[in-house]
Amino acid sequence: MPKTIMVIGAGVVGLACARGLSMAGFDVLVTEQHAQIGTEVSGRNSGVIHAGIYYPTGSEKAKYC
């Protein structure tokens, strides 16, 4: 029986998650409050998704990014 997963938000992260789930065989429903995709936070930072690996060990940025 197929499983449908709802992804809330069509930003960079939401769409990447939706694609991965779809490729894994899930039915995916993406919802977005705006008329266009990528109009909120993950599409409006410096253009990258930060993993925290570039910051000094133990710093606040490394901890929260």
PDB file of C-alpha atoms in Angstrom:
ATOM      1  CA  MET A   1       0.000   0.000   0.000  1.00  0.00           C
ATOM      2  CA  PRO A   2       1.540   3.363  -1.024  1.00  0.00           C
ATOM      3  CA  LYS A   3       2.348   5.859   1.697  1.00  0.00           C
ATOM      4  CA  THR A   4       1.747   9.545   1.056  1.00  0.00           C
ATOM      5  CA  ILE A   5       4.000  12.004   2.822  1.00  0.00           C
ATOM      6  CA  MET A   6       3.222  15.721   3.033  1.00  0.00           C
ATOM      7  CA  VAL A   7       6.144  18.122   2.877  1.00  0.00           C
ATOM      8  CA  ILE A   8       5.249  21.555   4.198  1.00  0.00           C
ATOM      9  CA  GLY A   9       7.187  24.260   2.408  1.00  0.00           C
ATOM     10  CA  ALA A  10       8.553  24.444  -1.121  1.00  0.00           C
ATOM     11  CA  GLY A  11      11.894  26.019  -0.350  1.00  0.00           C
ATOM     12  CA  VAL A  12      15.254  24.475  -1.123  1.00  0.00           C
ATOM     13  CA  VAL A  13      15.135  22.039   1.788  1.00  0.00           C
ATOM     14  CA  GLY A  14      11.469  21.091   1.364  1.00  0.00           C
ATOM     15  CA  LEU A  15      11.865  20.358  -2.338  1.00  0.00           C
ATOM     16  CA  ALA A  16      15.073  18.382  -1.763  1.00  0.00           C
ATOM     17  CA  CYS A  17      13.292  16.268   0.853  1.00  0.00           C
ATOM     18  CA  ALA A  18      10.315  15.779  -1.449  1.00  0.00           C
ATOM     19  CA  ARG A  19      12.552  14.654  -4.298  1.00  0.00           C
ATOM     20  CA  GLY A  20      14.424  12.186  -2.109  1.00  0.00           C
ATOM     21  CA  LEU A  21      11.204  10.721  -0.753  1.00  0.00           C
ATOM     22  CA  SER A  22       9.748  10.459  -4.246  1.00  0.00           C
ATOM     23  CA  MET A  23      12.847   8.684  -5.528  1.00  0.00           C
ATOM     24  CA  ALA A  24      12.529   6.266  -2.596  1.00  0.00           C
ATOM     25  CA  GLY A  25       9.061   5.301  -3.810  1.00  0.00           C
ATOM     26  CA  PHE A  26       6.803   7.433  -1.652  1.00  0.00           C
ATOM     27  CA  ASP A  27       3.876   9.463  -2.937  1.00  0.00           C
ATOM     28  CA  VAL A  28       4.690  13.046  -1.977  1.00  0.00           C
ATOM     29  CA  LEU A  29       2.442  16.070  -1.599  1.00  0.00           C
ATOM     30  CA  VAL A  30       4.243  19.416  -1.305  1.00  0.00           C
ATOM     31  CA  THR A  31       2.311  22.356   0.133  1.00  0.00           C
ATOM     32  CA  GLU A  32       3.394  25.985  -0.084  1.00  0.00           C
ATOM     33  CA  GLN A  33       1.666  29.086   1.240  1.00  0.00           C
ATOM     34  CA  HIS A  34       3.005  31.374  -1.497  1.00  0.00           C
ATOM     35  CA  ALA A  35       2.201  31.448  -5.214  1.00  0.00           C
ATOM     36  CA  GLN A  36       5.819  30.622  -6.110  1.00  0.00           C
ATOM     37  CA  ILE A  37       8.349  28.174  -4.747  1.00  0.00           C
ATOM     38  CA  GLY A  38      11.522  29.287  -2.961  1.00  0.00           C
ATOM     39  CA  THR A  39      10.235  32.596  -1.603  1.00  0.00           C
ATOM     40  CA  GLU A  40      11.067  32.149   2.086  1.00  0.00           C
ATOM     41  CA  VAL A  41      14.047  31.405   4.321  1.00  0.00           C
ATOM     42  CA  SER A  42      15.935  28.597   2.567  1.00  0.00           C
ATOM     43  CA  GLY A  43      15.856  30.507  -0.697  1.00  0.00           C
ATOM     44  CA  ARG A  44      16.912  33.841   0.776  1.00  0.00           C
ATOM     45  CA  ASN A  45      20.119  33.178   2.671  1.00  0.00           C
ATOM     46  CA  SER A  46      23.549  33.512   1.069  1.00  0.00           C
ATOM     47  CA  GLY A  47      22.605  30.891  -1.498  1.00  0.00           C
ATOM     48  CA  VAL A  48      23.896  27.816   0.303  1.00  0.00           C
ATOM     49  CA  ILE A  49      22.662  25.462   2.987  1.00  0.00           C
ATOM     50  CA  HIS A  50      25.150  25.714   5.838  1.00  0.00           C
ATOM     51  CA  ALA A  51      26.373  22.566   7.543  1.00  0.00           C
ATOM     52  CA  GLY A  52      28.451  24.313  10.194  1.00  0.00           C
ATOM     53  CA  ILE A  53      31.669  22.623   9.062  1.00  0.00           C
ATOM     54  CA  TYR A  54      33.311  25.903   8.060  1.00  0.00           C
ATOM     55  CA  TYR A  55      33.170  27.457  11.508  1.00  0.00           C
ATOM     56  CA  PRO A  56      35.616  27.026  14.407  1.00  0.00           C
ATOM     57  CA  THR A  57      34.896  23.991  16.584  1.00  0.00           C
ATOM     58  CA  GLY A  58      32.846  24.929  19.624  1.00  0.00           C
ATOM     59  CA  SER A  59      31.737  28.306  18.257  1.00  0.00           C
ATOM     60  CA  GLU A  60      28.084  29.400  18.304  1.00  0.00           C
ATOM     61  CA  LYS A  61      27.937  29.277  14.499  1.00  0.00           C
ATOM     62  CA  ALA A  62      29.226  25.701  14.426  1.00  0.00           C
ATOM     63  CA  LYS A  63      26.685  24.741  17.057  1.00  0.00           C
ATOM     64  CA  TYR A  64      23.620  26.300  15.432  1.00  0.00           C
ATOM     65  CA  CYS A  65      24.355  26.268  11.692  1.00  0.00           C
TER      66      CYS A  65
END
